[in-house]
Coordinates of C-alpha atoms in Angstrom, one line a residue:
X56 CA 0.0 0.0 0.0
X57 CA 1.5 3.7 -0.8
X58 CA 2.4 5.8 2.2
X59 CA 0.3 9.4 2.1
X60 CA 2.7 11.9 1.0
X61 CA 3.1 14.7 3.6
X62 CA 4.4 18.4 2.6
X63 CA 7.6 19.6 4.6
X64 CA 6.8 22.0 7.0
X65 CA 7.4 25.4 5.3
X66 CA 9.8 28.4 7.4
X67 CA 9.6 31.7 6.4
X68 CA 13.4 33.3 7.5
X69 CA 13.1 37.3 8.5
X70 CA 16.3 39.3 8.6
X71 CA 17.7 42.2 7.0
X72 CA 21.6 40.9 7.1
X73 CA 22.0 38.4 3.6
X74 CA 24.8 36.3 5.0
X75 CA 23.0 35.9 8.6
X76 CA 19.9 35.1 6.3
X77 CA 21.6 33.2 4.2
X78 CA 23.1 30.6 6.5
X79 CA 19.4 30.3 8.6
X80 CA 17.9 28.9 5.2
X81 CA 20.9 26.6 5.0
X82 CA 20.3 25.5 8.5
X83 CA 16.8 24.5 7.7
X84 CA 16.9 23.7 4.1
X85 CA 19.3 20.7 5.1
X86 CA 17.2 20.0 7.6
X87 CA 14.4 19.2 5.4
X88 CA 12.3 22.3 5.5
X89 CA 10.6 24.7 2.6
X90 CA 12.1 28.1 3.2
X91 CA 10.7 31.1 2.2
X92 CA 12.8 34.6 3.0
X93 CA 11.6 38.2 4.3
X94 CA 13.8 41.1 4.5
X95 CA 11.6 43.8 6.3
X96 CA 8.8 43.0 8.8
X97 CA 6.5 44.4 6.4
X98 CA 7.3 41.9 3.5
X99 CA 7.3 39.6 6.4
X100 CA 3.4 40.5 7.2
X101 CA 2.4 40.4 3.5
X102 CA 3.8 36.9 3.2
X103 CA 2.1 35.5 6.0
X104 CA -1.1 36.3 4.5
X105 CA -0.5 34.8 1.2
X106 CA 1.7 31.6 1.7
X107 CA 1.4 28.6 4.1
X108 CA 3.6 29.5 6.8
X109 CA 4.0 27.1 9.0
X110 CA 6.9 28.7 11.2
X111 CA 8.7 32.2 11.3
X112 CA 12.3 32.2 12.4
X113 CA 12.3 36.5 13.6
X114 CA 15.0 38.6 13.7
X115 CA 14.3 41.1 16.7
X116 CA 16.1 44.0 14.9
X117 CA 14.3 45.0 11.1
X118 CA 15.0 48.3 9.1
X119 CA 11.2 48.9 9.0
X120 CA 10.0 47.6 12.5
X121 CA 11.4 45.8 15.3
X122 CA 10.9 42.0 15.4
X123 CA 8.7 42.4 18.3
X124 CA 6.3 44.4 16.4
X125 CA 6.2 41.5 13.8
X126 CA 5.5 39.0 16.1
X127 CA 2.7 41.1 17.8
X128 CA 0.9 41.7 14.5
X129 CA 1.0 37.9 13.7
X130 CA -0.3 37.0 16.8
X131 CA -3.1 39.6 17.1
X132 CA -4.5 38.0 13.9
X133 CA -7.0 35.6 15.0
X134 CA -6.4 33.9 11.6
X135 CA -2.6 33.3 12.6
X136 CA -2.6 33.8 16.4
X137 CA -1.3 30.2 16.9
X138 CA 1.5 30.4 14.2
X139 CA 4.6 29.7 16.0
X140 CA 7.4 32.5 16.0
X141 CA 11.0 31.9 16.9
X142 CA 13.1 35.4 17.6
X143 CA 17.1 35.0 16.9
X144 CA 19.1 38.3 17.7
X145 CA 22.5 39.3 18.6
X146 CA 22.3 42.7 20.3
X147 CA 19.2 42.5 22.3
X148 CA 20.6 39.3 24.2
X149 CA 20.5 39.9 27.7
X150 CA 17.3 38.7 30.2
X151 CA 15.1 41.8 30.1
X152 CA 14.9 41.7 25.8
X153 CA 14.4 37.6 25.8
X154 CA 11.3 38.0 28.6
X155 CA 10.3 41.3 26.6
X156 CA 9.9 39.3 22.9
X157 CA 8.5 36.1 24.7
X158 CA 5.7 38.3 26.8
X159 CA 5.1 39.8 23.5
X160 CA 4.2 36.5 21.7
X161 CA 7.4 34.8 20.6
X162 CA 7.6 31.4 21.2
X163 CA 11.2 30.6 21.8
X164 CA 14.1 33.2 21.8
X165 CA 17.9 32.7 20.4
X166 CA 20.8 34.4 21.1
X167 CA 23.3 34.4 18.7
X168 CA 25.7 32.7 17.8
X169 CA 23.6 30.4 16.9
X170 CA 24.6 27.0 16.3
X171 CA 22.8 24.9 13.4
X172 CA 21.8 22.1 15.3
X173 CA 20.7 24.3 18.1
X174 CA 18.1 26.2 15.5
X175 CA 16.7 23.0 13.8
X176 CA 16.2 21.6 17.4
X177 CA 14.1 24.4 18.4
X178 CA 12.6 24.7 14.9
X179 CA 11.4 20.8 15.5
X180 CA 10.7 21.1 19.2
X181 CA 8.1 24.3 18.4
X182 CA 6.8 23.5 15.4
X183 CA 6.2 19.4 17.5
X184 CA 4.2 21.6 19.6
X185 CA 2.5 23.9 17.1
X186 CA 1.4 20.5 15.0
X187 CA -0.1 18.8 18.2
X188 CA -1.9 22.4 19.0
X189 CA -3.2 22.4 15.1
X190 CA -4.1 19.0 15.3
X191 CA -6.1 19.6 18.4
X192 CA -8.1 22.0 17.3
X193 CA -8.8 20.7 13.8
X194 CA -9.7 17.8 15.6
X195 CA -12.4 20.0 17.4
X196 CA -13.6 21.7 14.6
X197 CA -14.6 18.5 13.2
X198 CA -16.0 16.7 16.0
X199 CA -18.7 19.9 15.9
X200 CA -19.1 19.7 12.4
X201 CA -19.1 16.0 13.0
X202 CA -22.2 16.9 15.3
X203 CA -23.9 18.8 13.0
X204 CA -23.5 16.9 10.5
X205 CA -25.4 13.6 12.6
X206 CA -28.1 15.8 13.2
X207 CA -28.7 16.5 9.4
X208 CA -28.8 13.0 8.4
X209 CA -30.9 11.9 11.2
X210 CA -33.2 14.5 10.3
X211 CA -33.6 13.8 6.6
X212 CA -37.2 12.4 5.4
X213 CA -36.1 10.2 2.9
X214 CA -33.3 8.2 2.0
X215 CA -32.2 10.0 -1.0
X216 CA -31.4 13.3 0.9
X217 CA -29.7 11.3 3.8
X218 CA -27.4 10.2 1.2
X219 CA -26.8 13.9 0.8
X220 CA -26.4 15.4 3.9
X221 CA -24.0 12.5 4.7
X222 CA -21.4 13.6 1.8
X223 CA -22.0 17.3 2.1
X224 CA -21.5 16.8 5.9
X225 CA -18.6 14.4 5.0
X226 CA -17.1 17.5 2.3
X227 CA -17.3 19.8 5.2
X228 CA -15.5 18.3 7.8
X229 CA -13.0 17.5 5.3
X230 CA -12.9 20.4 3.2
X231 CA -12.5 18.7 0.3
X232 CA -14.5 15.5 -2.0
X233 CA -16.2 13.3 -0.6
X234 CA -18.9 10.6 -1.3
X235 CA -20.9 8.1 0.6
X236 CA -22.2 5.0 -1.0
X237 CA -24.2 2.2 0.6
X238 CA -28.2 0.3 -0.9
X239 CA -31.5 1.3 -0.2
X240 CA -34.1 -1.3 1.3
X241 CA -35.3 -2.5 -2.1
X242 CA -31.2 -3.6 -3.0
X243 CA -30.6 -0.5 -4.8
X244 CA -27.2 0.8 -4.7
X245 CA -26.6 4.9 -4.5
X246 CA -23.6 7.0 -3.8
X247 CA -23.8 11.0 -3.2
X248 CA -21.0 13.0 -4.2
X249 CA -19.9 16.3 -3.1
X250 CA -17.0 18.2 -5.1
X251 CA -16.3 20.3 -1.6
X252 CA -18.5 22.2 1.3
X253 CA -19.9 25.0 -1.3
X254 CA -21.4 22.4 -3.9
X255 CA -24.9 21.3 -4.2
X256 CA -24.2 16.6 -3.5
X257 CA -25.2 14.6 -6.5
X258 CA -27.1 11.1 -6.5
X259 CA -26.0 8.3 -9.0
X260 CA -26.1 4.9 -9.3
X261 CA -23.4 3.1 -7.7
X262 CA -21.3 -0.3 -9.0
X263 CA -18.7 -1.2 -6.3
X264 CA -15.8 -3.7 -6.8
X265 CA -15.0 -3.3 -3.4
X266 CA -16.2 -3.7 0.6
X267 CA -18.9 -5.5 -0.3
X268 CA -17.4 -8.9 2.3
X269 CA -16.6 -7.1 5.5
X270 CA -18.2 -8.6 8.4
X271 CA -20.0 -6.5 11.0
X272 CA -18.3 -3.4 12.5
X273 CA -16.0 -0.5 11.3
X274 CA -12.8 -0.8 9.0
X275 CA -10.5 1.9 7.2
X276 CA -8.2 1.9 4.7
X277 CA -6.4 3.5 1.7
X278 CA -7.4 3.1 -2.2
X279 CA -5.8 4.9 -4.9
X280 CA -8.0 7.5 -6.7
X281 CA -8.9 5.8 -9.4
X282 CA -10.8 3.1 -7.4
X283 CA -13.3 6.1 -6.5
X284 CA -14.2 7.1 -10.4
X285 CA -17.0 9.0 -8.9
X286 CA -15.6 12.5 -7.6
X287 CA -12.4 14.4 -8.8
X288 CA -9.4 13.5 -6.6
X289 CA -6.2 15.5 -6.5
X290 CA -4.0 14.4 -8.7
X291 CA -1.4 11.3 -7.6
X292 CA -2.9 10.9 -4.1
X293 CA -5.0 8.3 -1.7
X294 CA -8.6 7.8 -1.1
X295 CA -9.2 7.2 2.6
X296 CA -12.2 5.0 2.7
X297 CA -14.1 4.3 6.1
X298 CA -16.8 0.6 5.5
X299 CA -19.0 0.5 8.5
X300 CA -22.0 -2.8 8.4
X301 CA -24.4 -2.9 11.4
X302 CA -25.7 -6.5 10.7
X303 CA -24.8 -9.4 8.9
X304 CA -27.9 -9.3 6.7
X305 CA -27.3 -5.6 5.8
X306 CA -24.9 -3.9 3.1
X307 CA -22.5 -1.8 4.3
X308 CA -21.9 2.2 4.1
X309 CA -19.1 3.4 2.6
X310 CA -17.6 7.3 3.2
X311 CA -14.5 8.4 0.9
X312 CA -12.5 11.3 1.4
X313 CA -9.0 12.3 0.4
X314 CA -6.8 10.3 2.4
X315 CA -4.6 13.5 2.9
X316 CA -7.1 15.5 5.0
X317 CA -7.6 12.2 7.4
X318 CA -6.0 12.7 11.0
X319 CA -3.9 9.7 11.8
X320 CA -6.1 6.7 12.4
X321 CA -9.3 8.7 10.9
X322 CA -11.2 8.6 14.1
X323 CA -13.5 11.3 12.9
X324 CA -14.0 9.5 9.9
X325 CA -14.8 6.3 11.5
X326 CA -17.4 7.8 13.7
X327 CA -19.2 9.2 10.6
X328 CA -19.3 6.5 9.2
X329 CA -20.8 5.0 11.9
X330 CA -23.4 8.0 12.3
X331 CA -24.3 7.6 8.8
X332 CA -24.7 3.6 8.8
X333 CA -27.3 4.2 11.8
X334 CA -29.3 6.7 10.2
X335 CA -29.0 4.6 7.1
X336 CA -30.3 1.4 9.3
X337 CA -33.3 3.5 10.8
X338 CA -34.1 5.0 7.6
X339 CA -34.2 1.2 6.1
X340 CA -36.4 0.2 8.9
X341 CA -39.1 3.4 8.4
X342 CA -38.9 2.6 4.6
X343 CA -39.9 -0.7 5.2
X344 CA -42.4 -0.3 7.9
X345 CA -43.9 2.1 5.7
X346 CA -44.4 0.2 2.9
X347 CA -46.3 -2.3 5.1
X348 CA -48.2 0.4 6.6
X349 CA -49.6 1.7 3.0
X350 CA -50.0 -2.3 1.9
X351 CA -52.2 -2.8 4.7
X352 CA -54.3 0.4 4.4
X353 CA -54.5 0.1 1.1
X354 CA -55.8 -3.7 1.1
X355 CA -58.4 -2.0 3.2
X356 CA -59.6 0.1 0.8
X357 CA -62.0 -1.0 -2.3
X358 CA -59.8 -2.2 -4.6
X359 CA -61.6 -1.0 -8.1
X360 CA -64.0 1.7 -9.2
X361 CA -67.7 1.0 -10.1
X362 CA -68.1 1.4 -13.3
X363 CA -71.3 3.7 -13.4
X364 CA -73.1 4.8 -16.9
X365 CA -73.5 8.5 -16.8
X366 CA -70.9 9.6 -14.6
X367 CA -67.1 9.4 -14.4
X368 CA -65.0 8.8 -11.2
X369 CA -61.4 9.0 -9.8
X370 CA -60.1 8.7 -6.4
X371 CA -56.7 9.0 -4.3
X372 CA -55.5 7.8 -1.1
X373 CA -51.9 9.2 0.0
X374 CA -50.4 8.1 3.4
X375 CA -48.8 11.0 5.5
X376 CA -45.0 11.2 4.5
X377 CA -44.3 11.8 8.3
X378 CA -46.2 8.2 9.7
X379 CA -45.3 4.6 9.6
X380 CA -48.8 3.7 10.9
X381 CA -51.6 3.2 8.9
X382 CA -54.4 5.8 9.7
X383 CA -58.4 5.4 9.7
X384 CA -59.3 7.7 6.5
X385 CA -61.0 5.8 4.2
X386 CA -63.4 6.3 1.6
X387 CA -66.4 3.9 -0.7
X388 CA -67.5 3.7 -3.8
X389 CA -69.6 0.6 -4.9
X390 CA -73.7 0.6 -6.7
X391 CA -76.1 -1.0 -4.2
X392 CA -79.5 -1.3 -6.4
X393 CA -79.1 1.2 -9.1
X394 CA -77.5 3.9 -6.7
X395 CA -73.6 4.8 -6.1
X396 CA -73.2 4.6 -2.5
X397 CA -70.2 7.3 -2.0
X398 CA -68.4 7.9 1.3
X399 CA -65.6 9.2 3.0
X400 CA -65.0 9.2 6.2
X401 CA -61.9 9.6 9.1
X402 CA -61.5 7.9 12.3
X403 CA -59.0 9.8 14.7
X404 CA -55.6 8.5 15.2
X405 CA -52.9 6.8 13.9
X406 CA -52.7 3.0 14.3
X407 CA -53.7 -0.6 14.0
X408 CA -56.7 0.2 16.5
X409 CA -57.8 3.5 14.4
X410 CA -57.3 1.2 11.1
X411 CA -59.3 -2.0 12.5
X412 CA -61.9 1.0 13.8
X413 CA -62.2 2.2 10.1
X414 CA -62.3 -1.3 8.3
X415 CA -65.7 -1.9 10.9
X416 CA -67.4 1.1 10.0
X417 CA -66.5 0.5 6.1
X418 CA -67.9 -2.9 6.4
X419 CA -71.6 -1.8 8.6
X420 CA -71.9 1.2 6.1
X421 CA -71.9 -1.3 3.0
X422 CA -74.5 -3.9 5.2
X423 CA -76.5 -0.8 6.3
X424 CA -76.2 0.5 2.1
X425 CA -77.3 -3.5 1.2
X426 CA -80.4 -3.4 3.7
X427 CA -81.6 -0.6 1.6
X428 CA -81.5 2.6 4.0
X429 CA -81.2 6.0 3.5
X430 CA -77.9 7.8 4.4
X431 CA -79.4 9.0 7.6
X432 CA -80.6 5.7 8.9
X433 CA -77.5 4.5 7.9
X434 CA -75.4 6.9 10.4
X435 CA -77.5 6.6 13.0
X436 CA -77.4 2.8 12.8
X437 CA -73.3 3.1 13.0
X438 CA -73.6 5.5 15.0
X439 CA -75.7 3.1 17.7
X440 CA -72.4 0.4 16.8
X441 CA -70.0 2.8 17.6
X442 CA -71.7 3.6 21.2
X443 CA -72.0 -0.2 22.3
X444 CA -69.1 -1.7 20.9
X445 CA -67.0 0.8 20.3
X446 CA -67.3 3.3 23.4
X447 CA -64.7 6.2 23.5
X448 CA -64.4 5.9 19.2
X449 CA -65.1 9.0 17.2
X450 CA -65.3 9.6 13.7
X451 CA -66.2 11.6 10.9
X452 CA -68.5 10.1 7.1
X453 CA -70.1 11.7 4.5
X454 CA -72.4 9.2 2.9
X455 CA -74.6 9.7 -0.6
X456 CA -76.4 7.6 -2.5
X457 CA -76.6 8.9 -5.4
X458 CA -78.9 8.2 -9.2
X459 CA -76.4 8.4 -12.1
X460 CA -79.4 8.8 -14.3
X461 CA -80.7 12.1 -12.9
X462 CA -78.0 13.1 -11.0
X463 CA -80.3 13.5 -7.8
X464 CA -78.2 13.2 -4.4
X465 CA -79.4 11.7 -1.2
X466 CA -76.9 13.3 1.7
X467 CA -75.9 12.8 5.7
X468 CA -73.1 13.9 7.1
X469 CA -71.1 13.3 10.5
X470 CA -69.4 15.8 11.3
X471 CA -67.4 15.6 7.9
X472 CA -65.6 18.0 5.7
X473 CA -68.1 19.4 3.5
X474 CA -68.2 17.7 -0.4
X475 CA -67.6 20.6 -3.3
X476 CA -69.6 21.0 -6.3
X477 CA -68.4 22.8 -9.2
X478 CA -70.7 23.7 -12.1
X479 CA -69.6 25.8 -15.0
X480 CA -66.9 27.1 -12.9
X481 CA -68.5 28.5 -9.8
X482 CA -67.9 26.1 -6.4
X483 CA -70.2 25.4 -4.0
X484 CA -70.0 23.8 -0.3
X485 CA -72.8 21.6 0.2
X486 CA -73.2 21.7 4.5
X487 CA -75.0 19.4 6.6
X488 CA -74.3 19.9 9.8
X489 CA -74.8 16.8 11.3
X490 CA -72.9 15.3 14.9
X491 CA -69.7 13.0 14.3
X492 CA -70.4 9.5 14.8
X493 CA -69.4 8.6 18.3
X494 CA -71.7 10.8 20.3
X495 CA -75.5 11.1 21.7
X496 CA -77.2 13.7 19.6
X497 CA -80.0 14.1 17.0
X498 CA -79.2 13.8 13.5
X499 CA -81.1 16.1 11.2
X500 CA -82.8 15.2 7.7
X501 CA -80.8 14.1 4.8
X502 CA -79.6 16.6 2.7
X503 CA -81.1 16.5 -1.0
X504 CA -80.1 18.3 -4.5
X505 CA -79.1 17.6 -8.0
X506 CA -75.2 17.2 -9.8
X507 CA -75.9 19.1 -13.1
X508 CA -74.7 17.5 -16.6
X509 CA -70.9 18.7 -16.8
X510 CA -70.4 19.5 -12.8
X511 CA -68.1 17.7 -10.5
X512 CA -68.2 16.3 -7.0
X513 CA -65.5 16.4 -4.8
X514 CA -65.3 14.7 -1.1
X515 CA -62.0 14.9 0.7
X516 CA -60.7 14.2 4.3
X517 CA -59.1 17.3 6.1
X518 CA -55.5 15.8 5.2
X519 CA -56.2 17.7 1.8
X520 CA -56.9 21.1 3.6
X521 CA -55.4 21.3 6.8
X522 CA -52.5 22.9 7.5
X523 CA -50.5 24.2 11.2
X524 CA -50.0 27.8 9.5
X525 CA -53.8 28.3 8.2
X526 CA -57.2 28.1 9.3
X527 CA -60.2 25.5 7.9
X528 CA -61.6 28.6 6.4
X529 CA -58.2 29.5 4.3
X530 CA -58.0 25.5 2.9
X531 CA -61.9 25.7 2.4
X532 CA -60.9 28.6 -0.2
X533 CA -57.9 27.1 -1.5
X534 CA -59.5 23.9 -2.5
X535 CA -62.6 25.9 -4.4
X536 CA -60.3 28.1 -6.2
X537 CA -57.9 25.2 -7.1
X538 CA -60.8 22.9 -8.3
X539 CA -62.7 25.6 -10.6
X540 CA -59.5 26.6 -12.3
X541 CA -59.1 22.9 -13.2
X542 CA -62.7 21.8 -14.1
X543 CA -61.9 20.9 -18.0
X544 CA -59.1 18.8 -16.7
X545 CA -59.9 14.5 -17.3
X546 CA -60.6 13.6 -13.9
X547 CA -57.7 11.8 -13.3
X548 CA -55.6 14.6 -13.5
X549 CA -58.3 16.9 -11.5
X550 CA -57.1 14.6 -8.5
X551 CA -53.7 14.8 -9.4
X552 CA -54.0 18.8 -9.8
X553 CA -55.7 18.6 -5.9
X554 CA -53.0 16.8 -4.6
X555 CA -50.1 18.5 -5.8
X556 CA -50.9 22.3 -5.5
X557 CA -52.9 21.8 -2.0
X558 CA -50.7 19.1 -0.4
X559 CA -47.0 19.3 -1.6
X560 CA -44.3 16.8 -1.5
X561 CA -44.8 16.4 2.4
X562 CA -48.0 15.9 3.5
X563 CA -48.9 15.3 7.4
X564 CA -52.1 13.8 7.2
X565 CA -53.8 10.8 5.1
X566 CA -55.6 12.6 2.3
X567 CA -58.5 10.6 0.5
X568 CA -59.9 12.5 -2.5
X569 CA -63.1 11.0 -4.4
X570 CA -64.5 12.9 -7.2
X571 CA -67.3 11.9 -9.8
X572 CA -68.3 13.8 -12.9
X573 CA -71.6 13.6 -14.4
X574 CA -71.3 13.4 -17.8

């Protein structure tokens, strides 16, 4: 395996006097060091700022300014306060001018003459010191952004932008490329790149030839560059790759980064990896449980639309983006003697009991429907099944039996969102104001009117409407200006148009939408 190249340290010489200067960058250019040479304090300064300085060998006495002055300037600058600075003089030699230039900044203090192997020792012995101090607090700096950067992932809704926030975390802490690769939970492999800290990560398919074997727990090791064809290495140099698996039956996560910018025995490296192989892991296990969730609701749900002369229908069911559990909207479309029975309906919560709740109240509506009663009779016979064997359940429905020859409309309602009729472009809330299901109280008279040729019906559950920075009233209006700007649409898309301009890409309800058009 190739060793990591590492720069030599880099001195920058100060002194007015070319032989003294001269023989200095002798000194430390046999000694293995990059020297760069100053004559004044103030070319001294400007050099500082330009050029990787690692250590300034200072003479106290400059044409410009005295060495002490230098010294101050480069430690007052927060961007170079810990840059080590070793003064060398011979006229300001006696006790008073070495405690003078050290309480002024200077790190170590030679009197001259100077021997050579008396510089290069100090040069080694400070700039040991100065390389633990760097190392230290780059160590620190990354541990934070190390933090940060576990936060991000474990915050990300999906496993596409975990990906990313894993390598832009990664490019960050390392200031340079970096990519994280590892599978979904369907088997599909991803790797997200990030050319450094300021650019956007990229997602792409991923082929590895490598790490694929490892048994459970962390390893690291070097690659060359060209093994990692998926970001732009430096030239000639290492790829330092971390390979974390949590289980056996799991693939593992892979995070590359230059291997130059890795601290001996890339501990911070290790640990993101880690990080990012949990948050992988938990994201796997949401994914997953997810999926089951929506199987189940959906298995729950009638399976195929009627298919009804006269009038056209569409419907959509979308599980909240921020739930694993399946939830207790559900809606019904099926013709019971000549009529469309329609419903929607929501029972509070968020779980295997609100779910089992729903499927029970599905199944009486649909009995009730078969027996041949009116909506009403229908919702107060639930209703009555609710309070005796369901006590403490509560729920919404909107049921309507409907003629698709006349269009004529037989309504109840529980407590339910009210349906939207749009006709030649105006909307209209049809209210009923009846009592959720779940309580003691009277429930009025159906409700009665007519779907003209051409006009649409639209019943929704509140997942469709509701949002934390609005009211009912301001998603009320939303959905009736949404729905008559896209009237002429084929129904299908009229649901799609619903969905996407009221609920976006992260919804935090169920939403059930059932529309019919008479034709």
């Amino acid at each position: 395996m190739r060793r990591v190249h590492v720069e030599p340290a880099t001195v920058l010489v100060v002194d007015d006097n070319p032989t003294k200067r001269y023989l200095l960058v002798s000194w430390l250019s046999r000694a293995g060091y990059a020297v760069v040479e100053a004559e004044t304090g103030g070319e001294a300064l400007e050099l500082v700022e330009v050029k990787p300085i690692d250590l300034v060998v200072l003479d106290v006495r400059l044409p410009d300014m005295s060495g002490f002055e230098v010294c101050e300037q480069i430690k007052g600058n927060s961007k170079h306060a810990a840059l080590p600075v070793v003064h060398v003089s011979a006229h300001a030699v006696d006790v008073q001018d070495r405690a003078h230039g050290l309480n002024r900044g200077a790190d170590a203090y030679l009197v001259e003459p100077i021997e050579p192997e008396e510089l290069v020792a100090t040069t080694q012995a400070v700039l040991r010191y100065y390389r633990a101090r760097k190392q230290a607090e780059q160590l620190a700096k990354r541990m934070a952004l190390l933090a940060e950067t576990t936060l991000a992932i474990n915050s990300a809704p999906d496993f596409p932008r975990l990906l990313a926030a894993a390598a832009q975390g990664a490019a960050k802490i390392f200031e340079g490329p970096a990519a994280v690769a590892t599978a979904t939970a369907d088997g599909d492999l991803w790797a997200a790149t990030c050319e450094d800290p300021e650019h956007t990560p990229s997602l792409n398919p991923w082929r590895p030839d490598q790490g694929q074997d490892i048994a459970v727990g962390t390893t690291f090791h070097t690659e060359p560059a060209e093994a990692w064809p998926l970001l732009t290495w430096r030239d000639d140099d290492l790829v330092g790759v971390a390979t974390t698996r949590i289980r056996p039956d799991r693939p593992a996560v892979h995070v590359a980064v230059q291997a130059a910018a890795n601290i001996p025995g890339a501990p911070v490296l290790r640990q993101l990896a880690q990080a990012i192989a949990a948050a992988v892991e938990a994201q796997r296990s949401y994914d997953e449980e997810h999926r089951i969730a929506i199987t189940l609701q959906r298995s729950l749900l009638p399976r195929r639309l009627p298919d009804v002369t006269g009038l056209d229908l569409a419907r959509r069911y979308e599980p909240a983006s921020a739930h694993t559990e399946i939830g207790g909207d559900f809606y019904e479309l099926t013709m019971i003697d000549g009529h469309l029975l329609v419903a929607i309906g929501d029972v509070a919560g968020h779980s295997l009991h609100a779910a089992t709740v729903m499927a029970e109240l599905r199944h009486a509506l649909r009995a009730y429907a078969v027996e041949g009663h009116p909506p009403g009779t229908m919702l107060t016979r639930i209703n009555h099944l609710m309070m005796t064997l369901l006590p403490g359940e509560v729920a919404t429905v909107c049921v309507m039996l409907i003629d698709p020859a006349t269009g004529h409309v037989r309504m109840s309602n529980a407590g339910h969102l009210p349906p939207l009729l749009i006709t030649d472009g105006r909307t209209e809330y049809i209210e009923d104001r009846g009592p959720l299901l779940g309580l003691r109280a009277d429930r009025p008279a159906d409700t009665e009117f007519v779907v003209p040729p051409g006009a649409t019906l639209v019943l929704y559950t509140d997942g469709l409407i509701e949002r934390r920075d609005a009211t009912i009233d301001d998603g009320l209006r939303a959905l009736a200006a949404v729905a008559s700007a896209g009237v002429d649409d084929h129904l299908d898309d009229f649901c799609d148009r619903l969905l996407a301009e009221l609920t976006g890409e992260e919804m935090s309800d169920d939403t059930a939408v059932v529309t019919l058009r008479r034709r």
